[in-house]
């Protein structure tokens, strides 16, 4: 896999744990409090450059710039939906595009974060799948999306400068194929010397990579979402190639053994596709599959795209499906579709390939 920024010999300070940063700074002959200052610049204030770190001496800033780097992602474009959703397009240092979607509500401000440039999973209904995988994002690039949106929101929205309250890792890519960078980024987000983000306000969604579900349960304390999307193996094999490797029985077994804190649930996303997975028999099979799991089902109306053959279901059918789940005692909601008009809704993130190529087209 092509991973230019991971193999770059210059260390990226933004992706370093607090201990690794302290180590790096002490090797430069600096006192430990310098590392704490730099950590706060990186993770509390989202500094973009060493120049911004004005309480460090000019000499130290120059030394840092010569020996280290700060992974950065520039905001390339922001599109604003009629419902207030904002789609941020970032440009990576190697000139690729990545998207993140900001969804303000009265009681929370959520960012849908990307973990890869493109996605290799090949789900038949998803536009991101069409891109294939270019590379994993580094931990620093994952964090940069969050820090840049916090900055941008404070700058654009004079009336409401509140920072992000919730994160969902449901943007471009399969988070569990970039597990180490993902979990490093989560630890940095939750560090009390950084944003001190609340663990229960962070949800990671996977298409169902079973061994990684176990690792996620063992190594983090964040919330899990599973893209279920089907009620039989035959349906799921056709929609999501991952199912051939990790079929439904293995997937729900991993969910059954997932360590859930008191009061938490696993979210199951289920995209309703006309004529494919939307009958009451499907609902009954979903109920059977999820028996014994503290589950919440998010029914997602399909976001159509002209180049894909799938169709959305009428609202009455979505409601009948939901009501069936509710009557069986499951928690189920029909997810509001946000940002459809700017192609920012689920499965619509497909910022095209390489920035440089686009500019010359
Ligand atoms: N790759 C991860 C996370 C990002 S996908 C995963 O698959 O879980 C986020 C969600 O969008 C998934 O649940 C997926 O099933 C759903 N999705 C993909 N394409 C969609 C579309 N066109 N309309 C509605 N939901 C879609
Ligand atoms: Fe990748 Fe998720 Fe889209 Fe599947 S649904 S292709 S895993 S982004």
Short mmCIF file of N, CA and C and ligand atoms in Angstrom, two decimals, residues 119-123 125-129 171-174 207 227 229 240 347, ligand 2:
data_model
loop_
_atom_site.label_atom_id
_atom_site.label_comp_id
_atom_site.label_asym_id
_atom_site.label_seq_id
_atom_site.Cartn_x
_atom_site.Cartn_y
_atom_site.Cartn_z
N UNK A 119 -11.99 3.57 -0.15
CA UNK A 119 -12.31 2.40 0.67
C UNK A 119 -12.17 1.14 -0.18
N UNK A 120 -11.54 0.10 0.39
CA UNK A 120 -11.32 -1.12 -0.40
C UNK A 120 -12.43 -2.16 -0.25
N UNK A 121 -13.50 -1.88 0.52
CA UNK A 121 -14.43 -2.95 0.91
C UNK A 121 -15.42 -3.34 -0.19
N UNK A 122 -15.63 -2.46 -1.14
CA UNK A 122 -16.43 -2.84 -2.31
C UNK A 122 -17.92 -3.04 -2.08
N UNK A 123 -18.53 -2.39 -1.09
CA UNK A 123 -19.97 -2.55 -0.90
C UNK A 123 -20.71 -2.03 -2.14
N UNK A 125 -23.57 -0.82 -2.83
CA UNK A 125 -24.49 0.33 -2.82
C UNK A 125 -23.79 1.65 -2.49
N UNK A 126 -22.48 1.62 -2.23
CA UNK A 126 -21.81 2.78 -1.63
C UNK A 126 -20.92 3.49 -2.64
N UNK A 127 -21.05 4.79 -2.71
CA UNK A 127 -20.24 5.55 -3.69
C UNK A 127 -18.76 5.58 -3.32
N UNK A 128 -18.46 5.59 -2.02
CA UNK A 128 -17.05 5.61 -1.62
C UNK A 128 -16.33 4.37 -2.16
N UNK A 129 -17.08 3.25 -2.23
CA UNK A 129 -16.49 1.99 -2.72
C UNK A 129 -15.95 2.16 -4.12
N UNK A 171 -17.25 8.15 7.94
CA UNK A 171 -16.98 8.83 6.68
C UNK A 171 -16.38 7.87 5.66
N UNK A 172 -15.40 8.34 4.91
CA UNK A 172 -14.80 7.48 3.90
C UNK A 172 -13.91 6.45 4.58
N UNK A 173 -14.04 5.19 4.10
CA UNK A 173 -13.11 4.17 4.54
C UNK A 173 -13.64 3.23 5.60
N UNK A 174 -12.92 2.12 5.78
CA UNK A 174 -13.25 1.12 6.79
C UNK A 174 -12.29 1.34 7.97
N UNK A 207 -17.86 -2.31 8.71
CA UNK A 207 -18.64 -3.17 7.82
C UNK A 207 -18.65 -4.61 8.33
N UNK A 227 -22.44 -2.06 10.28
CA UNK A 227 -23.27 -1.90 9.08
C UNK A 227 -23.84 -3.27 8.73
N UNK A 229 -27.23 -4.20 7.26
CA UNK A 229 -27.70 -4.02 5.87
C UNK A 229 -28.35 -5.22 5.21
N UNK A 240 -22.28 -6.89 0.33
CA UNK A 240 -21.06 -6.55 1.06
C UNK A 240 -20.09 -7.73 0.99
N UNK A 347 -22.89 7.27 2.52
CA UNK A 347 -22.60 6.56 1.27
C UNK A 347 -22.42 7.48 0.08
FE1 LIG B 2 -16.47 1.16 2.61
FE2 LIG B 2 -18.41 1.52 4.44
FE3 LIG B 2 -18.78 2.21 1.86
FE4 LIG B 2 -18.67 -0.37 2.53
S1 LIG B 2 -20.22 1.13 3.20
S2 LIG B 2 -17.61 0.59 0.80
S3 LIG B 2 -17.15 -0.33 4.14
S4 LIG B 2 -17.33 3.12 3.27
#
